[in-house]
PDB file of C-alpha atoms and ligand atoms in Angstrom:
ATOM      1  CA  MET B  28      75.381  55.531  90.021  1.00 65.00           C
ATOM      2  CA  SER B  29      74.533  53.860  93.321  1.00 78.00           C
ATOM      3  CA  VAL B  30      76.401  54.408  96.551  1.00 83.00           C
ATOM      4  CA  ASP B  31      78.988  51.815  97.684  1.00 90.00           C
ATOM      5  CA  LEU B  32      77.227  50.830 100.914  1.00 90.00           C
ATOM      6  CA  GLN B  33      80.094  48.704 102.188  1.00 96.00           C
ATOM      7  CA  ARG B  34      82.867  51.228 101.609  1.00 97.00           C
ATOM      8  CA  TYR B  35      80.991  53.971 103.435  1.00 98.00           C
ATOM      9  CA  SER B  36      79.083  51.779 105.922  1.00 97.00           C
ATOM     10  CA  ARG B  37      80.638  53.329 109.047  1.00 97.00           C
ATOM     11  CA  GLN B  38      79.440  56.791 108.135  1.00 98.00           C
ATOM     12  CA  ILE B  39      76.176  55.826 106.413  1.00 97.00           C
ATOM     13  CA  VAL B  40      75.108  54.230 109.710  1.00 98.00           C
ATOM     14  CA  LEU B  41      75.247  57.684 111.283  1.00 98.00           C
ATOM     15  CA  ARG B  42      71.772  59.198 111.449  1.00 97.00           C
ATOM     16  CA  GLU B  43      73.251  62.540 110.324  1.00 97.00           C
ATOM     17  CA  VAL B  44      74.680  60.976 107.143  1.00 98.00           C
ATOM     18  CA  GLY B  45      72.623  58.039 105.863  1.00 97.00           C
ATOM     19  CA  VAL B  46      72.349  57.104 102.193  1.00 97.00           C
ATOM     20  CA  ASN B  47      71.006  60.556 101.353  1.00 97.00           C
ATOM     21  CA  GLY B  48      73.990  62.266 102.947  1.00 98.00           C
ATOM     22  CA  GLN B  49      76.358  59.873 101.197  1.00 98.00           C
ATOM     23  CA  SER B  50      74.724  60.731  97.866  1.00 97.00           C
ATOM     24  CA  LEU B  51      75.172  64.404  98.706  1.00 98.00           C
ATOM     25  CA  LEU B  52      78.896  63.841  99.293  1.00 98.00           C
ATOM     26  CA  ARG B  53      79.187  61.875  96.032  1.00 98.00           C
ATOM     27  CA  ASP B  54      77.598  64.786  94.191  1.00 98.00           C
ATOM     28  CA  SER B  55      79.968  67.324  95.801  1.00 98.00           C
ATOM     29  CA  THR B  56      83.218  68.904  94.655  1.00 98.00           C
ATOM     30  CA  ALA B  57      85.842  70.252  97.054  1.00 99.00           C
ATOM     31  CA  LEU B  58      88.752  72.438  96.017  1.00 98.00           C
ATOM     32  CA  ILE B  59      91.889  72.038  98.125  1.00 98.00           C
ATOM     33  CA  ILE B  60      94.469  74.811  97.798  1.00 98.00           C
ATOM     34  CA  GLY B  61      97.859  73.492  98.900  1.00 98.00           C
ATOM     35  CA  ILE B  62      98.622  69.781  99.333  1.00 98.00           C
ATOM     36  CA  GLY B  63     101.102  69.988 102.183  1.00 98.00           C
ATOM     37  CA  GLY B  64     100.802  69.342 105.902  1.00 98.00           C
ATOM     38  CA  LEU B  65      97.131  70.393 106.021  1.00 98.00           C
ATOM     39  CA  GLY B  66      96.099  69.380 102.527  1.00 98.00           C
ATOM     40  CA  SER B  67      97.456  65.841 102.965  1.00 98.00           C
ATOM     41  CA  PRO B  68      95.115  64.679 105.733  1.00 98.00           C
ATOM     42  CA  ALA B  69      92.273  66.853 104.398  1.00 98.00           C
ATOM     43  CA  SER B  70      92.465  65.290 100.923  1.00 98.00           C
ATOM     44  CA  LEU B  71      92.877  61.744 102.276  1.00 98.00           C
ATOM     45  CA  TYR B  72      89.826  62.048 104.526  1.00 98.00           C
ATOM     46  CA  LEU B  73      87.697  63.696 101.835  1.00 98.00           C
ATOM     47  CA  ALA B  74      88.628  61.053  99.259  1.00 98.00           C
ATOM     48  CA  GLY B  75      88.007  58.329 101.837  1.00 98.00           C
ATOM     49  CA  ALA B  76      84.629  59.824 102.709  1.00 98.00           C
ATOM     50  CA  GLY B  77      83.497  59.515  99.107  1.00 98.00           C
ATOM     51  CA  LEU B  78      83.473  63.088  97.878  1.00 98.00           C
ATOM     52  CA  GLY B  79      82.620  62.846  94.198  1.00 98.00           C
ATOM     53  CA  ARG B  80      85.381  65.136  93.026  1.00 98.00           C
ATOM     54  CA  LEU B  81      88.451  66.769  94.502  1.00 98.00           C
ATOM     55  CA  ILE B  82      90.253  69.583  92.703  1.00 98.00           C
ATOM     56  CA  LEU B  83      93.821  69.965  93.968  1.00 98.00           C
ATOM     57  CA  SER B  84      96.161  72.892  93.460  1.00 98.00           C
ATOM     58  CA  ASP B  85      99.823  73.121  94.416  1.00 98.00           C
ATOM     59  CA  ARG B  86     103.041  74.386  92.899  1.00 97.00           C
ATOM     60  CA  ASP B  87     105.701  72.278  94.619  1.00 97.00           C
ATOM     61  CA  HIS B  88     107.560  69.030  94.199  1.00 98.00           C
ATOM     62  CA  VAL B  89     107.874  66.438  96.953  1.00 98.00           C
ATOM     63  CA  ASP B  90     110.929  67.221  99.088  1.00 98.00           C
ATOM     64  CA  ARG B  91     112.514  64.948 101.667  1.00 98.00           C
ATOM     65  CA  SER B  92     111.651  67.439 104.426  1.00 97.00           C
ATOM     66  CA  ASN B  93     107.943  67.104 103.530  1.00 98.00           C
ATOM     67  CA  LEU B  94     107.658  63.431 104.462  1.00 98.00           C
ATOM     68  CA  GLN B  95     107.724  64.095 108.225  1.00 98.00           C
ATOM     69  CA  ARG B  96     104.161  65.465 108.053  1.00 98.00           C
ATOM     70  CA  GLN B  97     102.740  65.455 104.515  1.00 98.00           C
ATOM     71  CA  ILE B  98     101.192  62.018 104.804  1.00 98.00           C
ATOM     72  CA  VAL B  99      99.706  61.741 101.327  1.00 98.00           C
ATOM     73  CA  TYR B 100     103.257  61.248  99.964  1.00 98.00           C
ATOM     74  CA  ARG B 101     105.610  58.254 100.103  1.00 98.00           C
ATOM     75  CA  SER B 102     109.410  58.184  99.911  1.00 98.00           C
ATOM     76  CA  ALA B 103     109.040  56.849  96.368  1.00 98.00           C
ATOM     77  CA  ASP B 104     107.354  60.162  95.456  1.00 98.00           C
ATOM     78  CA  LEU B 105     110.484  62.258  96.173  1.00 98.00           C
ATOM     79  CA  GLY B 106     111.055  64.770  93.382  1.00 98.00           C
ATOM     80  CA  ARG B 107     107.639  64.228  91.767  1.00 98.00           C
ATOM     81  CA  ALA B 108     105.185  67.067  91.301  1.00 98.00           C
ATOM     82  CA  LYS B 109     103.018  67.049  94.421  1.00 98.00           C
ATOM     83  CA  LEU B 110      99.875  67.134  92.305  1.00 98.00           C
ATOM     84  CA  ASP B 111     100.829  63.966  90.405  1.00 98.00           C
ATOM     85  CA  ALA B 112     101.908  62.092  93.527  1.00 98.00           C
ATOM     86  CA  ALA B 113      98.882  63.157  95.570  1.00 98.00           C
ATOM     87  CA  ALA B 114      96.478  62.320  92.731  1.00 98.00           C
ATOM     88  CA  ASP B 115      97.960  58.816  92.353  1.00 98.00           C
ATOM     89  CA  ASN B 116      97.817  58.106  96.079  1.00 98.00           C
ATOM     90  CA  LEU B 117      94.274  59.468  96.480  1.00 98.00           C
ATOM     91  CA  ARG B 118      93.048  57.425  93.502  1.00 98.00           C
ATOM     92  CA  ALA B 119      94.662  54.348  95.047  1.00 98.00           C
ATOM     93  CA  LEU B 120      92.737  55.061  98.257  1.00 98.00           C
ATOM     94  CA  ASN B 121      89.398  55.603  96.511  1.00 98.00           C
ATOM     95  CA  PRO B 122      89.046  55.020  92.755  1.00 97.00           C
ATOM     96  CA  GLU B 123      85.467  56.340  92.957  1.00 96.00           C
ATOM     97  CA  CYS B 124      86.716  59.838  93.767  1.00 98.00           C
ATOM     98  CA  VAL B 125      87.524  61.914  90.680  1.00 98.00           C
ATOM     99  CA  ILE B 126      90.798  63.786  91.243  1.00 98.00           C
ATOM    100  CA  GLU B 127      91.570  66.849  89.141  1.00 98.00           C
ATOM    101  CA  THR B 128      94.757  68.858  89.366  1.00 98.00           C
ATOM    102  CA  ARG B 129      95.413  72.539  88.683  1.00 98.00           C
ATOM    103  CA  PRO B 130      99.091  73.426  88.756  1.00 97.00           C
ATOM    104  CA  GLY B 131      99.732  76.499  90.917  1.00 94.00           C
ATOM    105  CA  PRO B 132     100.218  79.262  91.518  1.00 93.00           C
ATOM    106  CA  LEU B 133      96.757  79.945  90.100  1.00 96.00           C
ATOM    107  CA  ASP B 134      96.280  83.396  88.635  1.00 96.00           C
ATOM    108  CA  GLU B 135      93.112  85.364  89.315  1.00 96.00           C
ATOM    109  CA  ALA B 136      91.182  83.763  86.463  1.00 97.00           C
ATOM    110  CA  GLY B 137      92.417  80.267  87.304  1.00 98.00           C
ATOM    111  CA  LEU B 138      91.475  80.678  90.942  1.00 98.00           C
ATOM    112  CA  ALA B 139      88.023  82.027  90.039  1.00 98.00           C
ATOM    113  CA  ALA B 140      87.438  79.128  87.644  1.00 98.00           C
ATOM    114  CA  ALA B 141      88.479  76.503  90.205  1.00 98.00           C
ATOM    115  CA  ILE B 142      86.420  78.060  92.994  1.00 98.00           C
ATOM    116  CA  GLY B 143      83.462  78.395  90.625  1.00 98.00           C
ATOM    117  CA  GLU B 144      83.465  74.615  90.128  1.00 98.00           C
ATOM    118  CA  ALA B 145      83.639  73.813  93.853  1.00 98.00           C
ATOM    119  CA  ASP B 146      80.869  73.385  96.406  1.00 98.00           C
ATOM    120  CA  ILE B 147      83.354  74.075  99.188  1.00 98.00           C
ATOM    121  CA  VAL B 148      86.933  75.369  99.332  1.00 98.00           C
ATOM    122  CA  LEU B 149      89.672  74.295 101.760  1.00 98.00           C
ATOM    123  CA  ASP B 150      92.515  76.754 102.153  1.00 98.00           C
ATOM    124  CA  CYS B 151      95.468  74.573 103.109  1.00 98.00           C
ATOM    125  CA  SER B 152      98.066  77.045 101.874  1.00 97.00           C
ATOM    126  CA  ASP B 153     100.959  78.390 103.898  1.00 92.00           C
ATOM    127  CA  ASN B 154     101.049  82.089 103.014  1.00 92.00           C
ATOM    128  CA  PHE B 155      98.911  85.182 103.444  1.00 92.00           C
ATOM    129  CA  PRO B 156      98.789  86.391  99.821  1.00 93.00           C
ATOM    130  CA  THR B 157      97.192  83.078  98.816  1.00 95.00           C
ATOM    131  CA  ARG B 158      94.829  83.106 101.812  1.00 96.00           C
ATOM    132  CA  PHE B 159      93.601  86.617 101.018  1.00 96.00           C
ATOM    133  CA  ALA B 160      93.177  85.843  97.304  1.00 97.00           C
ATOM    134  CA  VAL B 161      91.259  82.635  98.071  1.00 98.00           C
ATOM    135  CA  ASN B 162      89.046  84.456 100.584  1.00 98.00           C
ATOM    136  CA  ALA B 163      88.220  87.328  98.219  1.00 97.00           C
ATOM    137  CA  THR B 164      87.368  84.923  95.408  1.00 98.00           C
ATOM    138  CA  CYS B 165      85.185  82.789  97.698  1.00 98.00           C
ATOM    139  CA  VAL B 166      83.317  85.885  98.908  1.00 98.00           C
ATOM    140  CA  ALA B 167      82.747  87.046  95.314  1.00 97.00           C
ATOM    141  CA  ALA B 168      81.574  83.573  94.234  1.00 98.00           C
ATOM    142  CA  ARG B 169      79.534  83.054  97.436  1.00 98.00           C
ATOM    143  CA  LYS B 170      81.302  79.782  98.260  1.00 98.00           C
ATOM    144  CA  PRO B 171      81.985  78.433 101.764  1.00 98.00           C
ATOM    145  CA  LEU B 172      85.641  78.448 102.811  1.00 98.00           C
ATOM    146  CA  VAL B 173      87.346  76.278 105.415  1.00 98.00           C
ATOM    147  CA  SER B 174      90.507  78.054 106.468  1.00 98.00           C
ATOM    148  CA  GLY B 175      93.272  76.332 108.428  1.00 98.00           C
ATOM    149  CA  ALA B 176      96.766  77.139 109.663  1.00 97.00           C
ATOM    150  CA  ALA B 177      99.305  75.513 111.962  1.00 97.00           C
ATOM    151  CA  ILE B 178     102.801  76.305 113.172  1.00 95.00           C
ATOM    152  CA  ARG B 179     104.946  75.211 116.126  1.00 95.00           C
ATOM    153  CA  PHE B 180     102.388  73.874 118.642  1.00 97.00           C
ATOM    154  CA  GLU B 181      99.472  76.048 117.528  1.00 97.00           C
ATOM    155  CA  GLY B 182      96.660  75.544 115.102  1.00 98.00           C
ATOM    156  CA  GLN B 183      93.571  77.409 114.011  1.00 97.00           C
ATOM    157  CA  ILE B 184      90.523  76.694 111.886  1.00 98.00           C
ATOM    158  CA  ALA B 185      87.473  78.654 110.777  1.00 98.00           C
ATOM    159  CA  LEU B 186      84.528  78.162 108.448  1.00 98.00           C
ATOM    160  CA  PHE B 187      83.460  81.235 106.501  1.00 98.00           C
ATOM    161  CA  VAL B 188      80.103  81.207 104.712  1.00 98.00           C
ATOM    162  CA  PRO B 189      78.362  83.718 102.414  1.00 97.00           C
ATOM    163  CA  GLY B 190      76.730  86.503 104.385  1.00 95.00           C
ATOM    164  CA  GLY B 191      78.873  85.917 107.468  1.00 97.00           C
ATOM    165  CA  PRO B 192      82.245  87.344 108.456  1.00 97.00           C
ATOM    166  CA  CYS B 193      85.095  86.565 106.065  1.00 98.00           C
ATOM    167  CA  TYR B 194      88.785  85.858 106.521  1.00 97.00           C
ATOM    168  CA  ALA B 195      89.634  89.528 105.893  1.00 96.00           C
ATOM    169  CA  CYS B 196      87.184  90.623 108.643  1.00 96.00           C
ATOM    170  CA  LEU B 197      89.397  88.597 110.977  1.00 93.00           C
ATOM    171  CA  PHE B 198      92.866  89.451 109.717  1.00 90.00           C
ATOM    172  CA  GLY B 199      92.403  92.822 108.026  1.00 82.00           C
ATOM    173  CA  GLU B 200      94.703  93.769 105.191  1.00 70.00           C
ATOM    174  CA  HIS B 201      97.849  91.797 105.755  1.00 66.00           C
ATOM    175  CA  GLY B 202      97.384  89.160 108.448  1.00 62.00           C
ATOM    176  CA  GLU B 203      99.817  88.271 111.170  1.00 62.00           C
ATOM    177  CA  ALA B 204     103.578  88.013 110.811  1.00 63.00           C
ATOM    178  CA  THR B 205     104.362  85.627 107.987  1.00 70.00           C
ATOM    179  CA  GLU B 206     106.319  82.901 109.725  1.00 78.00           C
ATOM    180  CA  THR B 207     106.830  79.617 107.948  1.00 81.00           C
ATOM    181  CA  CYS B 208     107.085  76.071 109.268  1.00 81.00           C
ATOM    182  CA  GLU B 209     110.512  75.935 107.614  1.00 81.00           C
ATOM    183  CA  GLU B 210     111.755  78.627 109.996  1.00 85.00           C
ATOM    184  CA  ALA B 211     109.576  78.100 113.071  1.00 89.00           C
ATOM    185  CA  GLY B 212     109.034  74.335 112.923  1.00 94.00           C
ATOM    186  CA  VAL B 213     105.970  72.163 113.421  1.00 96.00           C
ATOM    187  CA  LEU B 214     105.196  68.625 114.543  1.00 97.00           C
ATOM    188  CA  GLY B 215     103.475  66.380 112.013  1.00 97.00           C
ATOM    189  CA  PRO B 216     100.462  65.540 114.188  1.00 98.00           C
ATOM    190  CA  VAL B 217      99.787  69.251 114.734  1.00 98.00           C
ATOM    191  CA  VAL B 218      99.138  69.864 111.036  1.00 98.00           C
ATOM    192  CA  GLY B 219      97.461  66.437 110.999  1.00 98.00           C
ATOM    193  CA  VAL B 220      94.863  67.482 113.569  1.00 98.00           C
ATOM    194  CA  ILE B 221      94.135  70.783 111.852  1.00 98.00           C
ATOM    195  CA  GLY B 222      93.960  69.243 108.358  1.00 98.00           C
ATOM    196  CA  ALA B 223      91.657  66.485 109.637  1.00 98.00           C
ATOM    197  CA  MET B 224      89.467  69.136 111.269  1.00 98.00           C
ATOM    198  CA  GLN B 225      89.259  70.987 107.950  1.00 98.00           C
ATOM    199  CA  ALA B 226      87.986  67.803 106.290  1.00 98.00           C
ATOM    200  CA  LEU B 227      85.517  67.285 109.153  1.00 98.00           C
ATOM    201  CA  ILE B 228      84.177  70.830 108.922  1.00 98.00           C
ATOM    202  CA  ALA B 229      83.893  70.525 105.127  1.00 98.00           C
ATOM    203  CA  ILE B 230      81.939  67.246 105.362  1.00 98.00           C
ATOM    204  CA  LYS B 231      79.619  68.726 107.990  1.00 98.00           C
ATOM    205  CA  ALA B 232      79.072  71.866 105.911  1.00 98.00           C
ATOM    206  CA  LEU B 233      78.256  69.796 102.808  1.00 98.00           C
ATOM    207  CA  LEU B 234      75.790  67.709 104.832  1.00 98.00           C
ATOM    208  CA  GLY B 235      74.299  70.785 106.466  1.00 97.00           C
ATOM    209  CA  ILE B 236      75.028  69.619 109.998  1.00 96.00           C
ATOM    210  CA  GLY B 237      76.784  71.417 112.836  1.00 91.00           C
ATOM    211  CA  ASP B 238      77.159  75.086 113.533  1.00 93.00           C
ATOM    212  CA  ASP B 239      80.759  75.927 112.719  1.00 96.00           C
ATOM    213  CA  ALA B 240      80.464  79.110 110.672  1.00 97.00           C
ATOM    214  CA  GLY B 241      81.826  82.414 111.920  1.00 95.00           C
ATOM    215  CA  ARG B 242      83.936  80.981 114.724  1.00 97.00           C
ATOM    216  CA  LEU B 243      87.682  80.814 115.057  1.00 98.00           C
ATOM    217  CA  GLN B 244      88.835  77.608 116.745  1.00 98.00           C
ATOM    218  CA  LEU B 245      92.298  77.898 118.281  1.00 98.00           C
ATOM    219  CA  TRP B 246      94.220  74.811 119.377  1.00 98.00           C
ATOM    220  CA  ASP B 247      97.127  74.731 121.810  1.00 98.00           C
ATOM    221  CA  ALA B 248      98.905  71.455 121.094  1.00 98.00           C
ATOM    222  CA  LEU B 249     101.084  71.681 124.219  1.00 98.00           C
ATOM    223  CA  LYS B 250      98.158  72.017 126.622  1.00 98.00           C
ATOM    224  CA  LEU B 251      95.836  70.059 124.317  1.00 98.00           C
ATOM    225  CA  SER B 252      93.212  72.753 124.782  1.00 98.00           C
ATOM    226  CA  TRP B 253      90.801  74.436 122.362  1.00 98.00           C
ATOM    227  CA  ARG B 254      89.560  78.008 122.507  1.00 98.00           C
ATOM    228  CA  ARG B 255      86.610  79.280 120.507  1.00 97.00           C
ATOM    229  CA  LEU B 256      86.142  82.896 119.487  1.00 97.00           C
ATOM    230  CA  ASN B 257      83.175  84.399 117.664  1.00 97.00           C
ATOM    231  CA  ILE B 258      84.299  86.357 114.612  1.00 97.00           C
ATOM    232  CA  ALA B 259      82.540  89.670 114.147  1.00 95.00           C
ATOM    233  CA  ARG B 260      81.684  90.824 110.668  1.00 95.00           C
ATOM    234  CA  ASP B 261      83.534  94.060 109.904  1.00 95.00           C
ATOM    235  CA  PRO B 262      81.099  96.396 108.092  1.00 93.00           C
ATOM    236  CA  ARG B 263      84.110  98.223 106.652  1.00 94.00           C
ATOM    237  CA  CYS B 264      85.831  95.030 105.474  1.00 96.00           C
ATOM    238  CA  ARG B 265      87.402  95.718 102.088  1.00 94.00           C
ATOM    239  CA  VAL B 266      86.325  92.250 100.873  1.00 96.00           C
ATOM    240  CA  CYS B 267      82.805  91.617 102.225  1.00 96.00           C
ATOM    241  CA  GLY B 268      81.818  95.090 103.502  1.00 91.00           C
ATOM    242  CA  SER B 269      79.133  97.184 101.848  1.00 76.00           C
ATOM    243  CA  ASN B 270      81.645  99.742 100.554  1.00 59.00           C
TER     244      ASN B 270
HETATM  245 ZN1   ZN R   9      85.033  90.493 105.505  1.00 54.54          ZN
END
């Protein structure tokens, strides 16, 4: 199948993409865990960019309180399963992108199967148990993982690749305090920026451009400032360490 030169013209014109890069994207599969505030912009941008296949996983239904920031949904989607609503809206955006849905929560086997089919994984979930399970499965399957999180006026993103530090090297056994956006609040554009960055990092990783792996990018949405920290690999990490 040939590439739709007109649809993707603004990115094909980039020297770093070109027709070859566009074909690479068309031949790629991304798994997106969680289609909420982060997964909405991430899935929209990846579908728009012409990824060949997106696998979506989520467990929720569209709630009125989601519409403030979860931009893949419309008011008409209220009460629908998020997977059905997101799949319809992503197909409407780009019929060339194959959308598959895996109702969550995925058990260990389901997660391993979904990650096994993906070239890259985007963790857009909102809880630490899921993040740790996704990380461990990505490490075992040697798949790159784009991790993102946002709350209040803060966001963070990191790309983890095989052989480098993993999410558990950074956050140890349990992660930070498990606050939720329901309790702590968040502005829509804050998750929008972080979700869009996850799509950007995923596209760059698939194209083999940029140098994002092993760094934690922290965003202060009040000051509009970014901080970048190198993540050290923990040789005693229970997920990627040698023990
Ligand atoms: Zn590790």
